[in-house]
Amino acid sequence: MRPGAGKLYRVTRMDEIRDMGAAQPPSEIQVLTIIGQIEGHQILTDDNKTTKYEHVYPLLAAVEESPDVKGLLVLINTVGGDIEAGLGIAELIAGMRKPTASLVLGGGHSIGVPLAVAAKRSLIAPSAAMTIHPVRLNGTVIGAQQTYEYFSRTQERIVRFVTDSRISRERLLGYMLRTGELANDVGSILDGEEAVSCGLVDAVGTLSDALKWLHENASKNAK
């Protein structure tokens, strides 16, 4: 129940989807959507679709603690966004004991890459893509050595997270620093098959593949 306009009304599954980007279906698998831009400490304008970390953090903690939830499915279609907010979500997913699976749909770009590989099983749809590029910052930048060192250290945090259990460091940096592929940037766009062949994502798959893996591993954990 939730207060509103002087009365209480029942929170429905559609309320959860609209407000949180997540809903508990009638099963043991919790669904979380990572869409649009990952919003950081500054609120984006109303014409942006966003994933808000202050919604996702407590939801993930609740999933880990709930005895009724046996696994987590993360559906990803994001252009990227705030690095620290995205890495925070990725760290929470990576630290869960319960089975977790991610499925990249459309795009898992920029900070969406760590979010995709954070799950224990990562899948990408055949038509989806992932963009890997160096750390960037919009707005005014102080042209000092300390700024470039900060960028380098921030980028290293991302590289270390992604390469802990996935693609090799050398290959990831090769994709990240590739020239000639993006019109106005340095980096690479990987389609589904290439993301798998280079070791970034586990497999090309669909929703049914992700759910099948989650149910199978939820059953193993229950034994």
mmCIF file of C-alpha atoms in Angstrom:
data_model
loop_
_atom_site.group_PDB
_atom_site.id
_atom_site.type_symbol
_atom_site.label_atom_id
_atom_site.label_comp_id
_atom_site.label_asym_id
_atom_site.label_seq_id
_atom_site.Cartn_x
_atom_site.Cartn_y
_atom_site.Cartn_z
ATOM 1 C CA MET A 1 0.000 0.000 0.000
ATOM 2 C CA ARG A 2 1.181 3.512 -0.725
ATOM 3 C CA PRO A 3 -0.056 6.920 0.464
ATOM 4 C CA GLY A 4 -1.422 9.282 -2.138
ATOM 5 C CA ALA A 5 -3.917 12.155 -2.333
ATOM 6 C CA GLY A 6 -5.064 11.557 1.246
ATOM 7 C CA LYS A 7 -5.818 7.864 0.753
ATOM 8 C CA LEU A 8 -4.059 4.544 0.339
ATOM 9 C CA TYR A 9 -3.968 2.588 -2.871
ATOM 10 C CA ARG A 10 -2.571 -0.849 -3.648
ATOM 11 C CA VAL A 11 0.753 -1.049 -5.488
ATOM 12 C CA THR A 12 0.173 -3.208 -8.564
ATOM 13 C CA ARG A 13 2.714 -4.935 -10.766
ATOM 14 C CA MET A 14 2.239 -2.163 -13.342
ATOM 15 C CA ASP A 15 3.141 0.407 -10.657
ATOM 16 C CA GLU A 16 6.365 -1.499 -10.027
ATOM 17 C CA ILE A 17 7.240 -1.591 -13.716
ATOM 18 C CA ARG A 18 6.492 2.126 -14.221
ATOM 19 C CA ASP A 19 8.240 3.392 -11.086
ATOM 20 C CA MET A 20 11.112 0.948 -10.618
ATOM 21 C CA GLY A 21 11.694 -0.731 -13.973
ATOM 22 C CA ALA A 22 11.241 -4.056 -12.207
ATOM 23 C CA ALA A 23 8.511 -6.464 -11.260
ATOM 24 C CA GLN A 24 8.152 -9.803 -9.541
ATOM 25 C CA PRO A 25 6.464 -12.176 -11.997
ATOM 26 C CA PRO A 26 4.421 -15.124 -10.719
ATOM 27 C CA SER A 27 7.569 -17.262 -10.377
ATOM 28 C CA GLU A 28 10.754 -17.550 -8.359
ATOM 29 C CA ILE A 29 12.739 -15.285 -10.733
ATOM 30 C CA GLN A 30 12.984 -11.526 -10.112
ATOM 31 C CA VAL A 31 13.230 -9.351 -13.242
ATOM 32 C CA LEU A 32 15.239 -6.122 -13.329
ATOM 33 C CA THR A 33 15.426 -3.847 -16.380
ATOM 34 C CA ILE A 34 18.409 -1.581 -17.074
ATOM 35 C CA ILE A 35 17.181 0.873 -19.706
ATOM 36 C CA GLY A 36 17.941 4.263 -21.210
ATOM 37 C CA GLN A 37 20.667 6.141 -19.366
ATOM 38 C CA ILE A 38 22.120 5.140 -16.020
ATOM 39 C CA GLU A 39 21.322 8.154 -13.854
ATOM 40 C CA GLY A 40 23.949 9.317 -11.362
ATOM 41 C CA HIS A 41 23.855 11.973 -8.679
ATOM 42 C CA GLN A 42 22.240 14.526 -10.999
ATOM 43 C CA ILE A 43 18.641 14.083 -12.136
ATOM 44 C CA LEU A 44 18.286 13.925 -15.909
ATOM 45 C CA THR A 45 15.524 15.750 -17.757
ATOM 46 C CA ASP A 46 12.066 14.256 -18.101
ATOM 47 C CA ASP A 47 12.567 13.451 -21.781
ATOM 48 C CA ASN A 48 15.248 10.861 -20.888
ATOM 49 C CA LYS A 49 14.477 7.262 -20.056
ATOM 50 C CA THR A 50 16.635 6.467 -17.039
ATOM 51 C CA THR A 51 17.637 3.749 -14.616
ATOM 52 C CA LYS A 52 17.973 5.237 -11.141
ATOM 53 C CA TYR A 53 20.552 3.656 -8.855
ATOM 54 C CA GLU A 54 18.618 4.630 -5.725
ATOM 55 C CA HIS A 55 15.823 2.332 -6.954
ATOM 56 C CA VAL A 56 18.072 -0.532 -8.004
ATOM 57 C CA TYR A 57 20.363 -0.759 -4.959
ATOM 58 C CA PRO A 58 17.655 -1.640 -2.388
ATOM 59 C CA LEU A 59 15.870 -3.877 -4.882
ATOM 60 C CA LEU A 60 19.008 -5.987 -5.352
ATOM 61 C CA ALA A 61 19.543 -6.202 -1.609
ATOM 62 C CA ALA A 62 15.945 -7.365 -1.187
ATOM 63 C CA VAL A 63 16.360 -10.009 -3.903
ATOM 64 C CA GLU A 64 19.470 -11.388 -2.195
ATOM 65 C CA GLU A 65 17.699 -11.570 1.173
ATOM 66 C CA SER A 66 14.286 -12.851 0.082
ATOM 67 C CA PRO A 67 13.764 -16.603 0.564
ATOM 68 C CA ASP A 68 11.033 -16.526 -2.100
ATOM 69 C CA VAL A 69 13.315 -15.277 -4.889
ATOM 70 C CA LYS A 70 15.602 -17.934 -6.327
ATOM 71 C CA GLY A 71 17.288 -15.997 -9.137
ATOM 72 C CA LEU A 72 17.680 -12.645 -10.889
ATOM 73 C CA LEU A 73 17.190 -11.844 -14.579
ATOM 74 C CA VAL A 74 18.686 -8.529 -15.736
ATOM 75 C CA LEU A 75 17.332 -7.217 -19.052
ATOM 76 C CA ILE A 76 19.684 -4.609 -20.515
ATOM 77 C CA ASN A 77 19.018 -2.008 -23.199
ATOM 78 C CA THR A 78 21.109 1.026 -22.285
ATOM 79 C CA VAL A 79 23.184 3.710 -23.965
ATOM 80 C CA GLY A 80 25.386 3.963 -20.867
ATOM 81 C CA GLY A 81 25.523 6.837 -18.407
ATOM 82 C CA ASP A 82 27.050 7.589 -15.020
ATOM 83 C CA ILE A 83 30.138 5.454 -14.424
ATOM 84 C CA GLU A 84 30.000 5.257 -10.633
ATOM 85 C CA ALA A 85 26.275 4.500 -10.527
ATOM 86 C CA GLY A 86 26.674 1.829 -13.210
ATOM 87 C CA LEU A 87 29.670 0.230 -11.519
ATOM 88 C CA GLY A 88 27.819 0.278 -8.200
ATOM 89 C CA ILE A 89 24.922 -1.676 -9.693
ATOM 90 C CA ALA A 90 27.342 -4.062 -11.408
ATOM 91 C CA GLU A 91 29.219 -4.719 -8.157
ATOM 92 C CA LEU A 92 25.984 -5.559 -6.345
ATOM 93 C CA ILE A 93 24.965 -8.024 -9.070
ATOM 94 C CA ALA A 94 28.430 -9.600 -9.117
ATOM 95 C CA GLY A 95 28.357 -10.036 -5.337
ATOM 96 C CA MET A 96 25.063 -11.936 -5.176
ATOM 97 C CA ARG A 97 25.051 -15.569 -4.087
ATOM 98 C CA LYS A 98 21.873 -16.398 -6.003
ATOM 99 C CA PRO A 99 21.929 -17.297 -9.712
ATOM 100 C CA THR A 100 22.028 -14.195 -11.911
ATOM 101 C CA ALA A 101 21.662 -13.945 -15.682
ATOM 102 C CA SER A 102 21.877 -10.915 -17.957
ATOM 103 C CA LEU A 103 20.407 -10.521 -21.433
ATOM 104 C CA VAL A 104 21.489 -7.640 -23.682
ATOM 105 C CA LEU A 105 18.628 -6.546 -25.931
ATOM 106 C CA GLY A 106 19.121 -3.796 -28.489
ATOM 107 C CA GLY A 107 22.269 -2.397 -26.908
ATOM 108 C CA GLY A 108 24.484 -2.720 -23.866
ATOM 109 C CA HIS A 109 26.725 0.245 -24.565
ATOM 110 C CA SER A 110 29.453 1.975 -22.563
ATOM 111 C CA ILE A 111 28.881 1.361 -18.817
ATOM 112 C CA GLY A 112 26.322 -1.228 -19.937
ATOM 113 C CA VAL A 113 29.258 -3.553 -20.627
ATOM 114 C CA PRO A 114 30.188 -4.047 -16.936
ATOM 115 C CA LEU A 115 26.497 -4.434 -16.130
ATOM 116 C CA ALA A 116 26.172 -7.227 -18.684
ATOM 117 C CA VAL A 117 29.233 -9.160 -17.522
ATOM 118 C CA ALA A 118 28.397 -8.768 -13.820
ATOM 119 C CA ALA A 119 25.920 -11.643 -13.911
ATOM 120 C CA LYS A 120 27.029 -15.248 -13.480
ATOM 121 C CA ARG A 121 25.597 -16.036 -16.932
ATOM 122 C CA SER A 122 25.630 -13.367 -19.656
ATOM 123 C CA LEU A 123 23.663 -13.579 -22.893
ATOM 124 C CA ILE A 124 23.231 -11.240 -25.844
ATOM 125 C CA ALA A 125 20.418 -11.277 -28.397
ATOM 126 C CA PRO A 126 21.499 -12.010 -31.995
ATOM 127 C CA SER A 127 20.506 -8.485 -33.119
ATOM 128 C CA ALA A 128 22.010 -6.641 -30.123
ATOM 129 C CA ALA A 129 25.306 -4.753 -29.953
ATOM 130 C CA MET A 130 27.767 -3.460 -27.360
ATOM 131 C CA THR A 131 29.946 -0.329 -27.656
ATOM 132 C CA ILE A 132 33.325 -0.277 -25.913
ATOM 133 C CA HIS A 133 35.132 3.060 -25.687
ATOM 134 C CA PRO A 134 37.451 5.019 -23.379
ATOM 135 C CA VAL A 135 36.076 7.039 -20.462
ATOM 136 C CA ARG A 136 34.534 10.322 -21.590
ATOM 137 C CA LEU A 137 33.121 13.356 -19.805
ATOM 138 C CA ASN A 138 30.592 15.891 -21.056
ATOM 139 C CA GLY A 139 30.830 19.539 -20.051
ATOM 140 C CA THR A 140 33.693 21.675 -18.820
ATOM 141 C CA VAL A 141 36.980 19.876 -18.176
ATOM 142 C CA ILE A 142 40.006 21.381 -16.438
ATOM 143 C CA GLY A 143 42.960 20.961 -18.780
ATOM 144 C CA ALA A 144 45.445 19.738 -16.186
ATOM 145 C CA GLN A 145 47.533 16.609 -15.702
ATOM 146 C CA GLN A 146 45.415 15.616 -12.710
ATOM 147 C CA THR A 147 42.317 15.460 -14.942
ATOM 148 C CA TYR A 148 43.933 12.979 -17.311
ATOM 149 C CA GLU A 149 45.188 10.915 -14.389
ATOM 150 C CA TYR A 150 41.654 10.818 -12.983
ATOM 151 C CA PHE A 151 40.302 9.631 -16.344
ATOM 152 C CA SER A 152 42.988 6.953 -16.477
ATOM 153 C CA ARG A 153 42.233 5.694 -12.964
ATOM 154 C CA THR A 154 38.469 5.664 -13.628
ATOM 155 C CA GLN A 155 38.996 3.736 -16.855
ATOM 156 C CA GLU A 156 41.205 1.254 -15.009
ATOM 157 C CA ARG A 157 38.343 0.542 -12.580
ATOM 158 C CA ILE A 158 36.133 -0.443 -15.509
ATOM 159 C CA VAL A 159 38.822 -2.504 -17.230
ATOM 160 C CA ARG A 160 39.660 -4.369 -14.009
ATOM 161 C CA PHE A 161 35.999 -5.184 -13.328
ATOM 162 C CA VAL A 162 35.312 -6.470 -16.860
ATOM 163 C CA THR A 163 38.512 -8.503 -17.147
ATOM 164 C CA ASP A 164 38.301 -10.142 -13.719
ATOM 165 C CA SER A 165 36.497 -13.134 -15.186
ATOM 166 C CA ARG A 166 35.827 -12.341 -18.839
ATOM 167 C CA ILE A 167 37.748 -11.045 -21.848
ATOM 168 C CA SER A 168 41.523 -10.594 -21.576
ATOM 169 C CA ARG A 169 42.861 -7.177 -20.669
ATOM 170 C CA GLU A 170 44.836 -6.842 -23.906
ATOM 171 C CA ARG A 171 41.852 -7.627 -26.096
ATOM 172 C CA LEU A 172 39.508 -5.315 -24.185
ATOM 173 C CA LEU A 173 41.951 -2.399 -24.450
ATOM 174 C CA GLY A 174 42.368 -3.165 -28.151
ATOM 175 C CA TYR A 175 38.630 -2.771 -28.705
ATOM 176 C CA MET A 176 38.467 0.262 -26.431
ATOM 177 C CA LEU A 177 41.215 2.178 -28.216
ATOM 178 C CA ARG A 178 40.471 1.158 -31.795
ATOM 179 C CA THR A 179 40.401 4.007 -34.302
ATOM 180 C CA GLY A 180 38.533 4.239 -37.589
ATOM 181 C CA GLU A 181 35.385 2.359 -36.583
ATOM 182 C CA LEU A 182 33.314 5.067 -34.859
ATOM 183 C CA ALA A 183 32.555 8.288 -36.738
ATOM 184 C CA ASN A 184 33.319 10.715 -33.903
ATOM 185 C CA ASP A 185 34.945 8.604 -31.213
ATOM 186 C CA VAL A 186 37.559 5.975 -30.415
ATOM 187 C CA GLY A 187 36.297 2.489 -29.691
ATOM 188 C CA SER A 188 34.433 -0.485 -31.132
ATOM 189 C CA ILE A 189 30.915 -1.783 -31.700
ATOM 190 C CA LEU A 190 30.554 -5.530 -31.201
ATOM 191 C CA ASP A 191 27.540 -7.434 -32.474
ATOM 192 C CA GLY A 192 26.206 -10.479 -30.664
ATOM 193 C CA GLU A 193 28.430 -13.088 -32.277
ATOM 194 C CA GLU A 194 31.588 -10.970 -31.940
ATOM 195 C CA ALA A 195 30.864 -10.215 -28.276
ATOM 196 C CA VAL A 196 30.771 -13.966 -27.651
ATOM 197 C CA SER A 197 33.748 -14.932 -29.820
ATOM 198 C CA CYS A 198 36.039 -12.422 -28.079
ATOM 199 C CA GLY A 199 35.078 -13.741 -24.636
ATOM 200 C CA LEU A 200 33.135 -10.720 -23.419
ATOM 201 C CA VAL A 201 29.729 -12.457 -23.194
ATOM 202 C CA ASP A 202 29.015 -16.128 -22.539
ATOM 203 C CA ALA A 203 26.572 -16.859 -25.360
ATOM 204 C CA VAL A 204 24.140 -15.560 -27.935
ATOM 205 C CA GLY A 205 20.686 -16.280 -26.589
ATOM 206 C CA THR A 206 17.099 -15.326 -25.998
ATOM 207 C CA LEU A 207 14.756 -14.764 -23.072
ATOM 208 C CA SER A 208 13.899 -18.453 -22.899
ATOM 209 C CA ASP A 209 17.600 -19.363 -22.752
ATOM 210 C CA ALA A 210 18.195 -16.993 -19.840
ATOM 211 C CA LEU A 211 15.154 -18.235 -17.931
ATOM 212 C CA LYS A 212 16.034 -21.885 -18.558
ATOM 213 C CA TRP A 213 19.536 -21.334 -17.117
ATOM 214 C CA LEU A 214 18.146 -19.508 -14.087
ATOM 215 C CA HIS A 215 15.553 -22.173 -13.284
ATOM 216 C CA GLU A 216 18.111 -24.963 -13.656
ATOM 217 C CA ASN A 217 20.588 -23.253 -11.336
ATOM 218 C CA ALA A 218 17.901 -22.177 -8.890
ATOM 219 C CA SER A 219 16.992 -25.848 -8.557
ATOM 220 C CA LYS A 220 20.638 -26.795 -7.940
ATOM 221 C CA ASN A 221 20.961 -24.150 -5.209
ATOM 222 C CA ALA A 222 17.810 -25.428 -3.534
ATOM 223 C CA LYS A 223 19.233 -28.938 -3.122
#
